[in-house]
Coordinates of N, CA and C in Angstrom, one line a residue:
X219 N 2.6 13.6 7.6 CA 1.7 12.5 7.8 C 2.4 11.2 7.7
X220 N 1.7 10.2 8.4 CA 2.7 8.8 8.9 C 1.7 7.8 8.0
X221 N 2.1 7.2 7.3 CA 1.3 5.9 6.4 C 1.6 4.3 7.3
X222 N 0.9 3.6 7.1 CA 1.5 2.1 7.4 C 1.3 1.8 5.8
X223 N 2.6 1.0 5.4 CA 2.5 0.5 4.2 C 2.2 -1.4 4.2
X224 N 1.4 -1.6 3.5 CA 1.5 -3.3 4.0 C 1.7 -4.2 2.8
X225 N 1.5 -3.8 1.7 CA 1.6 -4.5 0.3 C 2.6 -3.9 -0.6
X226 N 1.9 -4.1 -2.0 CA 3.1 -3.0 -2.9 C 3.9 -2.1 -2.6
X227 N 3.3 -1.3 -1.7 CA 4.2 0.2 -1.3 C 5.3 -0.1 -0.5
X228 N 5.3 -1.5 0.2 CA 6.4 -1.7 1.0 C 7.5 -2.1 -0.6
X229 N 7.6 -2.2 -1.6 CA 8.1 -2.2 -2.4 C 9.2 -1.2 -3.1
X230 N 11.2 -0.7 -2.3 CA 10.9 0.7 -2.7 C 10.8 1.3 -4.3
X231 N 10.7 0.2 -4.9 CA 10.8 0.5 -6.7 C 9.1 1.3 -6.9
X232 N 8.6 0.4 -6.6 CA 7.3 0.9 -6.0 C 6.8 2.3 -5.8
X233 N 7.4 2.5 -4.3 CA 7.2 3.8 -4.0 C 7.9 4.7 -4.8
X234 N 8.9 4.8 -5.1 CA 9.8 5.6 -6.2 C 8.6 5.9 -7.0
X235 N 8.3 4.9 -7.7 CA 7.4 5.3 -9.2 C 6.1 6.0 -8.2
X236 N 5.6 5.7 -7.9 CA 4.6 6.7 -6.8 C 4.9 8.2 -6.2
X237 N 5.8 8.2 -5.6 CA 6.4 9.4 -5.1 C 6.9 10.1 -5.9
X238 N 7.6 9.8 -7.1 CA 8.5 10.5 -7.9 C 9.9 10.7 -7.3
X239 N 10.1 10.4 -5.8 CA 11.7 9.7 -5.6 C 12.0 8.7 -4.7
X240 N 13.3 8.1 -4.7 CA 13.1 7.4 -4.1 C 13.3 7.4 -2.3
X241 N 12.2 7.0 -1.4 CA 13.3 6.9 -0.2 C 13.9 5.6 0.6
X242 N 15.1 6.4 1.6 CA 15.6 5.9 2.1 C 15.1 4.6 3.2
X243 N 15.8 3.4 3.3 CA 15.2 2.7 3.6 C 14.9 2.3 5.4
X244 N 15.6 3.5 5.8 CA 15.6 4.1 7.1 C 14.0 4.4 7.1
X245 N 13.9 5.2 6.4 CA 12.2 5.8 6.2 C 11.2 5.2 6.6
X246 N 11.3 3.5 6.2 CA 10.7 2.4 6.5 C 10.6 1.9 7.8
X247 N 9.9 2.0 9.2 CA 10.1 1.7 10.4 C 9.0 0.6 10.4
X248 N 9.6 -1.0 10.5 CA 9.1 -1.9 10.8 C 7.7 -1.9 11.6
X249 N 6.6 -1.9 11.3 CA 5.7 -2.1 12.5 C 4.5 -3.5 11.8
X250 N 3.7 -3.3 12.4 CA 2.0 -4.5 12.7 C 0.9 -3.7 12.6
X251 N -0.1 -4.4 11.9 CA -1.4 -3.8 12.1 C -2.1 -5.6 12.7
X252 N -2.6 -5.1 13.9 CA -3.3 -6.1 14.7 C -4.9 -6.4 14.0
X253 N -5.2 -7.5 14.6 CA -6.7 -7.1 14.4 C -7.1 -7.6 12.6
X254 N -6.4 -7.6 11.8 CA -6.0 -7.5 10.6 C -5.6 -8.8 10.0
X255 N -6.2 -9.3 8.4 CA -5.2 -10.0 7.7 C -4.8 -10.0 6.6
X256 N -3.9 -9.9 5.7 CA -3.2 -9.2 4.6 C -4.1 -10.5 3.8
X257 N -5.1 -10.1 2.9 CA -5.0 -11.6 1.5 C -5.0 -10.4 0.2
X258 N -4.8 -11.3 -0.9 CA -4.4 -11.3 -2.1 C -6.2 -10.6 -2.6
X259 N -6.5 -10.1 -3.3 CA -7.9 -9.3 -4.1 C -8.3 -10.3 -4.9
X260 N -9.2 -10.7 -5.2 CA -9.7 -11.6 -6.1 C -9.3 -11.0 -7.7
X261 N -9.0 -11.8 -8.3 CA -8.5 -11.0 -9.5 C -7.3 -10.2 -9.8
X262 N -6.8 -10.5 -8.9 CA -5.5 -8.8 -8.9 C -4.3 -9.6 -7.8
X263 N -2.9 -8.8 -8.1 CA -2.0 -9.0 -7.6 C -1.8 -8.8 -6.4
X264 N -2.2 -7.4 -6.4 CA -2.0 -7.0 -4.9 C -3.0 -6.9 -3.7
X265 N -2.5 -6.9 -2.4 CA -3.2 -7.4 -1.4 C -4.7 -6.4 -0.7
X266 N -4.9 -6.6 0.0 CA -6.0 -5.8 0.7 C -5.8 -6.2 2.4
X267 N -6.3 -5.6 2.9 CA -6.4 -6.0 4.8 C -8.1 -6.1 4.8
X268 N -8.2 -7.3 5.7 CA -9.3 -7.6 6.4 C -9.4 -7.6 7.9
X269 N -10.2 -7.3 8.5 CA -10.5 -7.5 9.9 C -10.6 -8.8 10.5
X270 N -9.6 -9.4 11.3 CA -9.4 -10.3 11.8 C -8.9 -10.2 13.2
X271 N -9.5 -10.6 14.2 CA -9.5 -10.4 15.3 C -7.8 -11.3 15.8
X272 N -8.4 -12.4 15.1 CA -6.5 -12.9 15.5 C -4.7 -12.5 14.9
X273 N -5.8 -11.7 13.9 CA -4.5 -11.6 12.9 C -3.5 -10.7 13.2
X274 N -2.3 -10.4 12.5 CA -1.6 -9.3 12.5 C -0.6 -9.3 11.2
X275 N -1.1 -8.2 10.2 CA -0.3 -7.9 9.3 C 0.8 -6.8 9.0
X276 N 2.4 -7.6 8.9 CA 3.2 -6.8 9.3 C 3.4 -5.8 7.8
X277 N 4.3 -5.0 8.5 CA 4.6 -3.4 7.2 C 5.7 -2.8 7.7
X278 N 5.1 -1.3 7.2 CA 6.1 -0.4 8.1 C 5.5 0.5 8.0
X279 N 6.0 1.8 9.0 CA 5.5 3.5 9.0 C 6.6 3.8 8.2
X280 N 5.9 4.5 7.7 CA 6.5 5.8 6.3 C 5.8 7.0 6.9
X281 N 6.9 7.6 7.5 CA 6.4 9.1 8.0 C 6.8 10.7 6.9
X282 N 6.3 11.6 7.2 CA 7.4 12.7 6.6 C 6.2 13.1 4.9
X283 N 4.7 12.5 4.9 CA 4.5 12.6 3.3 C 3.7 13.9 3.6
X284 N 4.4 14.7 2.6 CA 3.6 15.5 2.5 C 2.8 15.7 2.0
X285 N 2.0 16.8 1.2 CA 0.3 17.0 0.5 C 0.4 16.6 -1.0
X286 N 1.8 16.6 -1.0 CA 2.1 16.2 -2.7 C 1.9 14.3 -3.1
X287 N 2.8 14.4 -1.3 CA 2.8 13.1 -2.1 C 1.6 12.1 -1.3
X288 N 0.7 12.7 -0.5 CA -0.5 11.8 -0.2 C -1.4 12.3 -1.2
X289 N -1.6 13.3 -2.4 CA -2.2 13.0 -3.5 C -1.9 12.1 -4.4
X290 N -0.5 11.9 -4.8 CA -0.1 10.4 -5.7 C -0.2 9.1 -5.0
X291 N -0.4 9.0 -3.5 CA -0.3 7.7 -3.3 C -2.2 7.7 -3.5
X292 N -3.2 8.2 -2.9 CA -4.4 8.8 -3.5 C -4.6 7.9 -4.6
X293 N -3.8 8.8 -5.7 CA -4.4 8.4 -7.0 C -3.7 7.2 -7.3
X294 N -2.6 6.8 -6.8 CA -2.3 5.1 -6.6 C -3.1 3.7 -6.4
X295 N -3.8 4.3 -5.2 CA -4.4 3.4 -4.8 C -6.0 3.4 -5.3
X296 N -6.0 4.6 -5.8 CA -7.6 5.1 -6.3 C -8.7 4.6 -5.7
X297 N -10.0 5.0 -6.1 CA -11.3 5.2 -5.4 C -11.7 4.0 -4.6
X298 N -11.0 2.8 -4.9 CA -11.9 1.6 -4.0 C -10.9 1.5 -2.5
X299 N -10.2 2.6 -2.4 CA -10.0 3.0 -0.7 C -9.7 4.3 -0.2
X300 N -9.9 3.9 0.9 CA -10.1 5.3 2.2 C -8.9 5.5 2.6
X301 N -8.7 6.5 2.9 CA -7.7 6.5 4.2 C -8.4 6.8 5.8
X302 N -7.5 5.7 6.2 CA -8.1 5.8 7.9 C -7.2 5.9 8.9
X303 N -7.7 6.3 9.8 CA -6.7 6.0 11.1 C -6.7 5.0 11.8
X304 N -5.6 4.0 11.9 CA -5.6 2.8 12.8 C -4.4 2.8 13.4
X305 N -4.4 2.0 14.4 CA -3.6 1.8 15.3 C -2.7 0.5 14.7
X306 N -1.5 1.1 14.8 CA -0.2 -0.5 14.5 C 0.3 -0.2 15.7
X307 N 1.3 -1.6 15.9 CA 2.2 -1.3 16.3 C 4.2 -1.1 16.2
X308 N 4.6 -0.4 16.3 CA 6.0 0.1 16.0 C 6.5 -0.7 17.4
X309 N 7.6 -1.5 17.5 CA 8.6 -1.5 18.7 C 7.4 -1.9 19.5
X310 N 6.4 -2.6 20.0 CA 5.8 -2.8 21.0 C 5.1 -1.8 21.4
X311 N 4.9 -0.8 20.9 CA 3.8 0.3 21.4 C 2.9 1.0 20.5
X312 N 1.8 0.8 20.6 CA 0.8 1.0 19.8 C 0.6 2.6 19.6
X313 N 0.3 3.2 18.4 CA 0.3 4.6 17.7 C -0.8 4.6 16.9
X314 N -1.1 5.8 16.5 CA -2.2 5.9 15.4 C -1.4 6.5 13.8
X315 N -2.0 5.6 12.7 CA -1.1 6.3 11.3 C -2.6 6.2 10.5
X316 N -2.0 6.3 9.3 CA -3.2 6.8 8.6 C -3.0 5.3 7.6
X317 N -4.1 4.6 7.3 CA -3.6 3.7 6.4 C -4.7 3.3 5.0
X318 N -4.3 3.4 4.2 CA -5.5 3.3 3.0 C -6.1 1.3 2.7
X319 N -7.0 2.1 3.3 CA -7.9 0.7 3.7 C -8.7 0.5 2.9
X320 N -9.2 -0.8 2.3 CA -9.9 -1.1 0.6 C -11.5 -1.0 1.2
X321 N -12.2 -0.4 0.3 CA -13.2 -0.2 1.1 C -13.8 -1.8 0.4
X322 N -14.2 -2.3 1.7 CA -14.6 -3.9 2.2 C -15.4 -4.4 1.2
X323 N -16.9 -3.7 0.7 CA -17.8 -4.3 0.0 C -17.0 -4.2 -1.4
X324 N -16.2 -3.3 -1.9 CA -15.6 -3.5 -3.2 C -14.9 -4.5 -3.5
X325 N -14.3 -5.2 -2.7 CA -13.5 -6.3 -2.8 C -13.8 -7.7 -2.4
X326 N -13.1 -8.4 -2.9 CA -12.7 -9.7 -2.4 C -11.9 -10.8 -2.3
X327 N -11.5 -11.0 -0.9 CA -10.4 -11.5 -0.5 C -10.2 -12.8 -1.4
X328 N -9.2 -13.6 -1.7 CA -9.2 -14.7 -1.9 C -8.5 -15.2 -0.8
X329 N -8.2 -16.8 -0.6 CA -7.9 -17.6 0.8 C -6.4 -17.5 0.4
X330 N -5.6 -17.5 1.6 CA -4.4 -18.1 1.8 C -3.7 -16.2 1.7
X331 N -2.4 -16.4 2.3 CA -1.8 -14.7 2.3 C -1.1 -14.4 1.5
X332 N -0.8 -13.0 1.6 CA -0.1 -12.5 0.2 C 1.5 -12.4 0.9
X333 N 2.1 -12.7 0.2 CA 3.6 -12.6 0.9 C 4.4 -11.6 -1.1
X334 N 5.1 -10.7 0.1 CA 5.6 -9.8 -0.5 C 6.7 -10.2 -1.6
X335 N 7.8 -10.8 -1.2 CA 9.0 -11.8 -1.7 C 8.3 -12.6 -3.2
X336 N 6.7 -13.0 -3.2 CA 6.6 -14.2 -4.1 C 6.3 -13.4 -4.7
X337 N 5.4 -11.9 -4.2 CA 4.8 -10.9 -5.3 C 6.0 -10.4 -6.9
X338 N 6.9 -9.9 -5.6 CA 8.3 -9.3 -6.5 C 8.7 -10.5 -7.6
X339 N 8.6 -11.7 -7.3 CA 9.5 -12.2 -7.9 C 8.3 -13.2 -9.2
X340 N 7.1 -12.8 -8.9 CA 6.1 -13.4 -10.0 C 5.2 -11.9 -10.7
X341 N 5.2 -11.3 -9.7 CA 3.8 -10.0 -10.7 C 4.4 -8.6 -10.9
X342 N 5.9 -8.5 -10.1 CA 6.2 -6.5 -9.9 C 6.8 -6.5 -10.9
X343 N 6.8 -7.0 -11.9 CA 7.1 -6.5 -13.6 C 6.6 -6.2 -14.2
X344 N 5.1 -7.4 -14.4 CA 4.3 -6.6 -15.2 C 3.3 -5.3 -14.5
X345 N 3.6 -5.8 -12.4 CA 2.4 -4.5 -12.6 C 3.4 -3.1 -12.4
X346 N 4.4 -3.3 -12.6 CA 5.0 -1.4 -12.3 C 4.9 -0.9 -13.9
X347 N 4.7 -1.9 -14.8 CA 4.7 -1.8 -15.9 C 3.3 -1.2 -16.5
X348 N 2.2 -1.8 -15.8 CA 1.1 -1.3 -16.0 C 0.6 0.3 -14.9
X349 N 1.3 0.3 -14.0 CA 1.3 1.4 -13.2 C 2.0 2.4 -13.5
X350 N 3.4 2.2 -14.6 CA 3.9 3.7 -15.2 C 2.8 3.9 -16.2
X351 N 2.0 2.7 -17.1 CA 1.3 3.2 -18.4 C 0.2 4.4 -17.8
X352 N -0.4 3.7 -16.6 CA -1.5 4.9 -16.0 C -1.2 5.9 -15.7
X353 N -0.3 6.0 -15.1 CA 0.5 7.0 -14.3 C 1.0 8.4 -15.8
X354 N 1.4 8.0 -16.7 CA 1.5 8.5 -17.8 C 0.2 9.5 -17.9
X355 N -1.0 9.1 -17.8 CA -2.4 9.6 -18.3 C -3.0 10.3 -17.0
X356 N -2.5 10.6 -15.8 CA -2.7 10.7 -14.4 C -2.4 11.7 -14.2
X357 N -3.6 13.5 -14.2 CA -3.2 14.6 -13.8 C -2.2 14.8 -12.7
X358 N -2.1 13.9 -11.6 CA -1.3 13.9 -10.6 C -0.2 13.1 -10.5
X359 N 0.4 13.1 -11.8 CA 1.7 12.1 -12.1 C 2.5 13.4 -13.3
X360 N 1.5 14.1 -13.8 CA 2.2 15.0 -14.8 C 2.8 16.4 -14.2
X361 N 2.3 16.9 -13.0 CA 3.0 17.7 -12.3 C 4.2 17.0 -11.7
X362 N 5.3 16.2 -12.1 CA 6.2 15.8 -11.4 C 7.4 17.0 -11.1

């Protein structure tokens, strides 16, 4: 199964703690989700995608997950998203991946975008910090 990653997960310290290893950064294939715009959650560090007709928020495909590990990103991202199928684009040609999309009415965007670089270097300490404590208590983190 192929993910588009567009926030934290593009993170690979991140994914490590999620997956239980780490991968390669080959693994990461540059792509866009069109149509889309990456803001910050109201209250929270990490981002969400909105529907925006002009937008385009970049990521990458993370291909290769198997059933193990789309249950821990699952329980990663927990109940306030879906996974869906959308269309990015890779290299200028549009595909379909599967992407965990916030479900809309639960959230709320705040203004202005979330840039990855400012995340790491102001919030990815204390939140990987608070995502091993969960992850500790998380039937799907203790079969590692």
């Amino acid at each position: 199964m192929r993910f588009f990653f567009y926030g934290t997960l593009l993170d690979p310290d991140v994914v490590a703690l999620v997956l239980g290893r780490r991968l390669p950064p080959a693994a990461f294939v540059p792509a866009s989700l069109p149509g889309h715009a990456r803001r910050r959650a109201k209250g929270a560090s990490y981002p969400i995608v909105v529907r925006d007709p002009c937008g385009e928020v970049p990521g990458a495909v993370v291909g290769g997950m198997s059933r193990r590990d789309v249950a821990r990103l699952s329980a990663y991202e927990g109940p306030r998203y879906c996974i869906a199928s959308l269309t990015v684009k890779v290299a200028g040609t549009l595909t379909r991946v599967s992407v965990f999309r916030p479900l809309e009415n639960r959230f709320q965007p705040v203004g202005g975008s979330w840039d990855l670089a400012a995340w790491q270097r102001r919030d990815k300490r204390s939140f990987m910090a608070r995502v091993s404590r969960a992850f500790s208590a998380h039937p799907a983190y203790s079969r590692r």
